[in-house]
Short mmCIF file of C-alpha atoms in Angstrom, two decimals:
data_model
loop_
_atom_site.label_atom_id
_atom_site.label_comp_id
_atom_site.label_asym_id
_atom_site.label_seq_id
_atom_site.Cartn_x
_atom_site.Cartn_y
_atom_site.Cartn_z
CA MET A 1 -28.23 3.29 -11.62
CA THR A 2 -29.35 0.30 -13.88
CA GLY A 3 -28.11 2.83 -16.79
CA VAL A 4 -24.81 3.34 -14.93
CA GLY A 5 -24.68 -0.68 -13.61
CA VAL A 6 -24.51 -1.17 -17.68
CA GLU A 7 -20.73 -0.84 -18.06
CA SER A 8 -19.66 -1.91 -14.46
CA ASN A 9 -18.19 -5.07 -15.87
CA PHE A 10 -16.44 -4.58 -18.59
CA VAL A 11 -15.18 -0.05 -19.07
CA THR A 12 -12.09 -1.67 -18.40
CA PRO A 13 -11.10 -4.18 -20.64
CA HIS A 14 -13.16 -2.34 -23.17
CA LEU A 15 -10.63 0.25 -22.77
CA VAL A 16 -7.49 -0.60 -23.12
CA THR A 17 -8.67 -3.13 -26.48
CA VAL A 18 -10.36 -0.04 -28.09
CA LEU A 19 -7.80 2.04 -26.94
CA GLY A 20 -5.09 -0.53 -26.97
CA SER A 21 -3.35 1.71 -24.10
CA PRO A 22 -1.12 0.48 -21.95
CA GLU A 23 -3.36 -1.31 -18.35
CA THR A 24 -1.46 1.14 -16.61
CA THR A 25 -3.42 4.07 -18.41
CA VAL A 26 -6.76 3.03 -18.30
CA ALA A 27 -6.39 2.53 -14.91
CA THR A 28 -4.99 5.76 -14.52
CA ILE A 29 -8.02 6.59 -16.70
CA VAL A 30 -10.74 5.03 -14.02
CA THR A 31 -9.19 6.49 -11.01
CA ALA A 32 -9.34 10.12 -12.22
CA ALA A 33 -13.60 9.53 -12.72
CA SER A 34 -12.90 7.69 -9.12
CA LEU A 35 -12.02 10.56 -8.00
CA ALA A 36 -14.80 13.15 -9.47
CA THR A 37 -17.31 10.69 -7.95
CA LEU A 38 -16.32 11.49 -4.50
CA VAL A 39 -15.89 15.03 -5.00
CA GLY A 40 -19.53 14.92 -6.53
CA SER A 41 -20.63 12.52 -3.90
CA TYR A 42 -19.93 15.24 -1.37
CA LEU A 43 -21.50 18.35 -3.38
CA SER A 44 -24.88 16.24 -3.80
CA GLY A 45 -24.49 16.47 0.15
CA ALA A 46 -23.77 19.92 -0.09
CA LEU A 47 -26.03 21.04 -2.84
CA SER A 48 -29.35 19.49 -1.50
CA ASP A 49 -28.87 21.38 1.28
CA LEU A 50 -28.07 25.04 -1.07
CA VAL A 51 -31.21 24.10 -3.56
CA GLY A 52 -32.85 20.95 -2.67
CA PRO A 53 -32.36 18.13 -3.50
CA ARG A 54 -35.03 17.82 -6.89
CA ARG A 55 -32.59 20.31 -8.96
CA VAL A 56 -29.28 18.84 -8.62
CA MET A 57 -30.43 15.26 -9.76
CA ALA A 58 -30.93 17.07 -12.89
CA LEU A 59 -27.60 18.36 -13.02
CA GLY A 60 -26.52 14.87 -11.95
CA MET A 61 -28.61 13.63 -14.84
CA VAL A 62 -27.30 16.28 -17.03
CA VAL A 63 -23.89 16.43 -16.66
CA TRP A 64 -23.52 12.07 -16.70
CA VAL A 65 -25.44 12.07 -20.29
CA VAL A 66 -24.08 15.28 -21.84
CA PHE A 67 -20.42 13.86 -20.66
CA GLU A 68 -21.42 10.22 -21.88
CA LEU A 69 -22.12 10.71 -25.32
CA MET A 70 -18.97 12.59 -25.45
CA PHE A 71 -16.98 9.75 -23.65
CA LEU A 72 -19.19 6.93 -26.88
CA GLY A 73 -17.90 9.94 -29.35
CA GLY A 74 -13.87 9.82 -28.16
CA LEU A 75 -14.16 5.99 -28.22
CA GLN A 76 -15.34 6.33 -31.90
CA LEU A 77 -12.18 8.73 -32.47
CA ASP A 78 -10.01 6.11 -30.83
CA SER A 79 -8.77 9.68 -28.63
CA ALA A 80 -7.51 8.76 -25.60
CA PRO A 81 -7.54 12.59 -24.08
CA ILE A 82 -11.63 12.47 -24.80
CA THR A 83 -11.82 9.19 -24.17
CA ALA A 84 -10.24 10.30 -20.86
CA VAL A 85 -11.19 13.74 -20.48
CA ALA A 86 -15.40 12.72 -21.05
CA TYR A 87 -14.96 9.62 -18.44
CA THR A 88 -13.67 11.70 -16.08
CA LEU A 89 -15.77 14.85 -15.42
CA ARG A 90 -18.84 11.82 -16.58
CA GLY A 91 -17.65 10.10 -12.91
CA PHE A 92 -19.70 13.53 -11.23
CA GLY A 93 -22.82 13.00 -12.38
CA HIS A 94 -24.53 9.56 -10.95
CA PRO A 95 -23.35 10.64 -7.09
CA LEU A 96 -24.62 13.98 -7.35
CA PHE A 97 -27.90 12.37 -8.83
CA ALA A 98 -28.63 8.74 -6.63
CA PHE A 99 -26.88 10.58 -3.43
CA ALA A 100 -29.43 14.22 -3.47
CA PHE A 101 -32.18 11.25 -3.41
CA LEU A 102 -30.98 9.93 -0.41
CA VAL A 103 -30.62 13.00 1.58
CA TRP A 104 -34.43 13.67 -0.19
CA VAL A 105 -35.10 9.82 1.27
CA ASN A 106 -33.79 11.21 4.61
CA VAL A 107 -35.50 14.83 4.94
CA THR A 108 -39.01 13.51 3.96
CA ALA A 109 -38.47 10.34 5.93
CA PRO A 110 -40.14 9.72 9.80
CA VAL A 111 -37.00 8.97 12.20
CA GLU A 112 -38.71 5.39 13.59
CA ARG A 113 -38.88 3.56 9.29
CA ARG A 114 -34.99 5.97 8.95
CA GLY A 115 -33.84 2.89 8.31
CA ALA A 116 -36.08 0.88 6.60
CA ALA A 117 -36.42 3.76 4.29
CA VAL A 118 -32.41 4.15 3.94
CA GLY A 119 -33.10 0.23 3.40
CA TRP A 120 -35.29 0.51 -0.01
CA PHE A 121 -33.21 3.56 -1.12
CA SER A 122 -30.21 1.16 -1.04
CA VAL A 123 -32.33 -1.68 -2.57
CA ALA A 124 -32.93 0.77 -5.50
CA PHE A 125 -29.55 1.88 -5.89
CA THR A 126 -27.40 -1.87 -5.03
CA GLY A 127 -30.61 -3.12 -7.79
CA GLY A 128 -29.29 -1.14 -10.55
CA LEU A 129 -25.53 -0.65 -9.52
CA PRO A 130 -24.45 -2.94 -10.81
CA THR A 131 -27.21 -5.74 -10.43
CA LEU A 132 -30.11 -5.05 -12.56
CA GLY A 133 -27.28 -3.56 -14.77
CA SER A 134 -24.81 -6.41 -14.85
CA LEU A 135 -28.08 -8.38 -16.18
CA VAL A 136 -28.80 -5.90 -19.54
CA ALA A 137 -25.53 -6.22 -20.15
CA LEU A 138 -25.54 -10.18 -20.22
CA GLY A 139 -28.80 -9.38 -22.33
CA ALA A 140 -27.64 -6.82 -24.72
CA ILE A 141 -23.76 -7.50 -25.43
CA PRO A 142 -24.96 -10.63 -27.75
CA VAL A 143 -27.93 -8.91 -29.04
CA LEU A 144 -26.24 -5.64 -29.63
CA GLY A 145 -23.64 -7.87 -32.01
CA GLY A 146 -21.30 -9.13 -29.22
CA GLY A 147 -17.29 -8.42 -28.26
CA VAL A 148 -16.90 -5.11 -28.65
CA VAL A 149 -19.15 -3.91 -31.18
CA GLY A 150 -21.82 -5.55 -28.39
CA GLU A 151 -20.37 -3.54 -25.29
CA THR A 152 -20.93 -0.60 -27.23
CA GLY A 153 -24.18 -0.44 -27.72
CA ALA A 154 -25.27 -1.84 -24.32
CA MET A 155 -23.79 2.02 -23.38
CA THR A 156 -24.71 3.76 -25.37
CA ALA A 157 -29.09 1.88 -24.70
CA SER A 158 -27.36 2.54 -21.16
CA ILE A 159 -28.12 6.87 -21.97
CA VAL A 160 -32.04 5.84 -22.05
CA LEU A 161 -32.01 4.14 -19.03
CA VAL A 162 -30.56 7.27 -17.22
CA VAL A 163 -33.05 9.61 -18.41
CA ALA A 164 -35.89 6.90 -17.94
CA GLY A 165 -35.09 6.91 -14.46
CA TRP A 166 -34.48 11.12 -13.89
CA ALA A 167 -37.60 11.02 -15.84
CA LEU A 168 -39.86 8.71 -13.33
CA ALA A 169 -38.38 11.07 -10.55
CA HIS A 170 -38.55 14.71 -11.76
CA PHE A 171 -42.46 13.58 -12.19
CA GLY A 172 -43.22 11.27 -10.06
CA VAL A 173 -42.39 12.33 -6.86
CA HIS A 174 -44.32 15.36 -5.50
CA LEU A 175 -42.86 15.69 -2.25
CA PRO A 176 -41.45 19.21 -0.98
CA SER A 177 -37.86 19.54 -2.50
CA GLU A 178 -36.63 22.90 -1.27
CA ARG A 179 -32.90 24.49 0.43
CA ILE A 180 -32.30 22.19 4.15
CA ALA A 181 -29.76 24.51 5.18
CA PRO A 182 -30.95 27.72 7.25
CA ARG A 183 -31.74 30.59 5.22
CA GLU A 184 -28.70 32.42 7.17
CA GLU A 185 -26.28 30.98 6.13
CA ARG A 186 -24.58 32.01 2.92
CA ALA A 187 -23.64 29.58 0.16
CA GLY A 188 -20.29 28.91 1.30
CA ARG A 189 -20.30 28.19 4.64
CA VAL A 190 -23.17 26.18 3.13
CA LEU A 191 -20.81 24.02 0.98
CA THR A 192 -18.17 24.20 3.63
CA SER A 193 -20.44 22.76 6.28
CA GLY A 194 -19.52 18.89 6.15
CA LEU A 195 -16.04 19.18 6.07
CA ARG A 196 -16.24 21.91 9.44
CA LEU A 197 -18.75 18.69 10.70
CA THR A 198 -15.97 16.48 10.81
CA VAL A 199 -13.39 18.78 12.67
CA THR A 200 -16.71 19.70 15.65
CA ARG A 201 -17.48 16.06 16.18
CA PRO A 202 -15.84 13.24 16.18
CA GLN A 203 -18.85 10.71 15.79
CA VAL A 204 -19.36 12.16 11.93
CA LEU A 205 -15.38 11.78 11.24
CA MET A 206 -15.83 7.80 12.66
CA GLY A 207 -19.43 7.78 10.71
CA PHE A 208 -17.49 9.13 6.88
CA LEU A 209 -14.60 6.32 8.06
CA VAL A 210 -17.03 3.41 8.68
CA ARG A 211 -18.48 3.87 5.45
CA LEU A 212 -15.81 4.35 3.48
CA ILE A 213 -13.87 1.41 4.50
CA ASN A 214 -17.31 -0.59 3.50
CA THR A 215 -17.19 1.15 0.95
CA ALA A 216 -13.41 0.45 -0.65
CA PRO A 217 -14.29 -3.82 -1.15
CA GLU A 218 -17.12 -3.55 -2.87
CA PHE A 219 -16.21 -1.22 -5.71
CA GLY A 220 -12.61 -2.68 -5.28
CA MET A 221 -13.45 -6.23 -6.34
CA PHE A 222 -15.28 -4.47 -9.87
CA VAL A 223 -12.03 -4.14 -11.03
CA VAL A 224 -10.06 -6.41 -9.58
CA LEU A 225 -12.49 -9.73 -10.19
CA PRO A 226 -13.58 -9.76 -13.78
CA VAL A 227 -9.60 -11.03 -15.41
CA VAL A 228 -9.61 -13.46 -11.98
CA ILE A 229 -13.55 -14.75 -12.38
CA ALA A 230 -13.63 -15.35 -16.45
CA GLU A 231 -9.80 -15.78 -17.58
CA ASP A 232 -8.15 -17.27 -14.54
CA ARG A 233 -10.43 -19.18 -13.12
CA GLY A 234 -11.81 -19.98 -17.14
CA TRP A 235 -15.71 -19.33 -16.52
CA GLY A 236 -15.53 -16.62 -18.59
CA GLN A 237 -17.06 -13.20 -18.91
CA GLY A 238 -20.62 -13.94 -19.09
CA ARG A 239 -20.51 -16.32 -15.46
CA TRP A 240 -18.90 -13.29 -14.11
CA LEU A 241 -22.05 -11.13 -15.33
CA LEU A 242 -24.14 -13.60 -14.04
CA MET A 243 -21.80 -14.16 -10.76
CA THR A 244 -22.43 -10.53 -10.01
CA VAL A 245 -25.70 -10.72 -11.00
CA CYS A 246 -26.46 -13.41 -8.41
CA VAL A 247 -24.11 -11.77 -5.52
CA TYR A 248 -25.57 -8.25 -5.42
CA ALA A 249 -29.38 -9.54 -6.34
CA THR A 250 -28.95 -11.10 -2.54
CA ASN A 251 -28.19 -7.84 -1.23
CA VAL A 252 -30.65 -6.37 -3.12
CA LEU A 253 -33.60 -8.62 -1.53
CA VAL A 254 -32.20 -8.42 2.08
CA ASN A 255 -31.32 -4.19 2.33
CA ALA A 256 -34.43 -3.48 3.14
CA PHE A 257 -34.82 -6.12 5.78
CA PHE A 258 -31.67 -4.89 6.91
CA GLY A 259 -32.88 -1.59 7.49
CA TRP A 260 -35.95 -2.76 9.12
CA VAL A 261 -33.64 -4.46 11.90
CA GLY A 262 -31.56 -1.53 12.30
CA ASP A 263 -34.93 0.42 13.75
CA ARG A 264 -35.98 -2.58 16.07
CA ILE A 265 -32.15 -3.70 17.28
CA GLY A 266 -30.54 -0.20 17.07
CA TRP A 267 -29.03 1.36 14.06
CA VAL A 268 -25.38 0.97 15.99
CA ARG A 269 -25.34 -2.73 17.05
CA THR A 270 -26.74 -3.94 13.19
CA VAL A 271 -23.60 -2.97 11.83
CA ARG A 272 -21.47 -3.89 14.42
CA TRP A 273 -22.29 -7.25 14.52
CA PHE A 274 -23.77 -7.74 10.83
CA GLY A 275 -22.48 -5.07 8.39
CA VAL A 276 -18.64 -5.06 10.18
CA ILE A 277 -17.73 -8.68 11.07
CA GLY A 278 -20.17 -10.57 8.88
CA SER A 279 -18.52 -9.03 5.08
CA ALA A 280 -15.65 -9.20 6.61
CA ILE A 281 -15.30 -13.20 6.99
CA GLY A 282 -18.82 -12.29 3.23
CA LEU A 283 -15.44 -10.64 1.97
CA LEU A 284 -13.17 -13.28 2.69
CA ALA A 285 -14.78 -16.50 1.58
CA TRP A 286 -15.88 -14.37 -2.10
CA TRP A 287 -12.25 -13.95 -2.85
CA TYR A 288 -10.58 -17.84 -1.64
CA VAL A 289 -13.02 -20.00 -2.84
CA PRO A 290 -12.76 -19.38 -6.33
CA GLN A 291 -9.28 -20.27 -5.69
CA LEU A 292 -9.35 -23.37 -3.55
CA VAL A 293 -12.13 -25.43 -6.23
CA PRO A 294 -11.18 -26.01 -9.43
CA ALA A 295 -10.89 -23.43 -12.32
CA GLY A 296 -13.54 -24.13 -15.09
CA THR A 297 -15.80 -26.74 -13.56
CA ASP A 298 -19.16 -25.90 -12.88
CA TRP A 299 -19.51 -27.06 -9.00
CA GLY A 300 -16.43 -24.95 -8.52
CA TYR A 301 -19.08 -22.20 -9.85
CA VAL A 302 -21.45 -22.72 -8.02
CA LEU A 303 -19.44 -22.44 -4.25
CA ALA A 304 -18.16 -19.16 -5.79
CA VAL A 305 -21.63 -18.00 -7.00
CA VAL A 306 -22.44 -18.20 -2.87
CA ALA A 307 -18.87 -17.48 -0.92
CA GLY A 308 -20.12 -14.00 -3.42
CA CYS A 309 -23.73 -14.59 -2.35
CA SER A 310 -22.43 -13.96 0.81
CA PHE A 311 -20.53 -10.69 1.16
CA GLY A 312 -23.66 -9.37 -0.86
CA CYS A 313 -26.11 -10.53 2.05
CA SER A 314 -23.59 -9.25 4.89
CA LEU A 315 -22.61 -6.20 3.21
CA ALA A 316 -26.68 -4.71 3.55
CA GLY A 317 -25.88 -4.76 7.19
CA PHE A 318 -23.97 -1.48 6.80
CA VAL A 319 -27.36 -0.29 5.38
CA PRO A 320 -28.35 2.31 8.79
CA MET A 321 -25.25 4.04 8.26
CA GLY A 322 -28.04 6.19 5.66
CA ALA A 323 -29.52 6.33 9.01
CA ILE A 324 -27.04 6.83 11.71
CA MET A 325 -25.26 10.07 9.99
CA PRO A 326 -28.26 12.82 9.76
CA ALA A 327 -29.39 11.91 13.30
CA LEU A 328 -25.77 12.50 14.80
CA ALA A 329 -25.98 16.42 13.18
CA PRO A 330 -29.98 16.76 13.29
CA ARG A 331 -29.43 20.42 12.42
CA TYR A 332 -27.06 20.02 9.34
CA ARG A 333 -28.74 16.94 8.07
CA GLY A 334 -27.43 17.77 4.28
CA ALA A 335 -24.70 18.47 5.48
CA ALA A 336 -23.87 14.82 7.44
CA MET A 337 -25.47 13.38 4.46
CA ALA A 338 -22.00 15.19 2.59
CA MET A 339 -19.55 13.42 4.68
CA TYR A 340 -21.83 10.11 4.25
CA THR A 341 -21.53 10.13 -0.20
CA THR A 342 -18.73 11.25 0.08
CA ALA A 343 -17.57 7.23 1.54
CA ALA A 344 -19.64 6.40 0.12
CA GLY A 345 -17.98 7.63 -3.29
CA GLY A 346 -14.12 7.31 -2.06
CA ARG A 347 -13.72 3.82 -3.52
CA ARG A 348 -9.43 3.09 -4.07
CA VAL A 349 -9.84 1.59 -7.47
CA PRO A 350 -6.70 -1.27 -7.52
CA ARG A 351 -4.65 -1.52 -10.40
CA TYR A 352 -5.86 -2.73 -13.61
CA ARG A 353 -3.83 -6.75 -13.79
CA GLY A 354 -5.19 -8.31 -16.95
CA ARG A 355 -5.95 -8.01 -20.66
CA ARG A 356 -8.15 -9.10 -23.24
CA ARG A 357 -5.17 -12.40 -24.52
CA GLY A 358 -4.23 -11.44 -28.52
CA LEU A 359 -4.91 -7.96 -27.79
CA ARG A 360 -2.42 -6.30 -29.71
CA ALA A 361 -1.99 -8.74 -31.96
CA ARG A 362 -5.12 -8.67 -33.36
CA ARG A 363 -4.76 -4.48 -33.77
#
């Protein structure tokens, strides 16, 4: 996830610069990739039910690496069609890998410790995307040439991190990873079981909607805030990346804690008070505090970071959702997780609303 997260906070303006395309075109490319991520998120659970999580993780790694190479090649050729197709198809990769692993965690962890287990998964997921990913970008971009050249180099280096993550999981984890669904069920029925659960079990549908709403603002901020913080508020790209590291490092630090809290006081109660109410307040703070402090000031930046960290902390209150969903359908845990991971990947990407100043003049 560190490899996937390297580009998370600069890829949109990077595409505008390299391709010289209108912001609306780039927003369409990013949205198409998000739709691929949505589908891949569902397939991660459904395919894990069918063939086991380990094989799905390998498939996700191959998809991501192949289309990342194609994506970088399209940028070198200044080809918007190749870049768009590759970036979209690459969107299937990381949810297949990451969320298949989450299914694996759920089917192997003891129920009394499942909240904590899901919390540690969230530590790894958010620790990579965007926390350590942004930190890698912050260091790699200037070392590899700065500006657009450094950003391209950082994205190329991310391939090494993704392959290393797959190798660690593939060769380092020896727990069983077999088909989860009952043997007698046909492949088509297994692949559609998540959709059927949302119709036959209203609680699964409600869990899906809660997770979907929880995910949307988190990833929407990746598109909206880079321009606001770096340009409109005058703190620059470096400080935006540093802010992202701080916000999601805070989230990483408390993810496992809230998983433990859920095991102690109840998963639903933790989600309701810490997740829903807490992150709503934190999200408002992260948006409005940067607007209220003087632009470009050091102390204003510190307050903006603190506001963002309050959102990162309270967002961890949703961690027990990963334990709640499979508990709602114990016979179809992979199918229930398919809907959970679909919601996790179903982020709405807002329209890109900024540009690098002087872009068209320089080109």
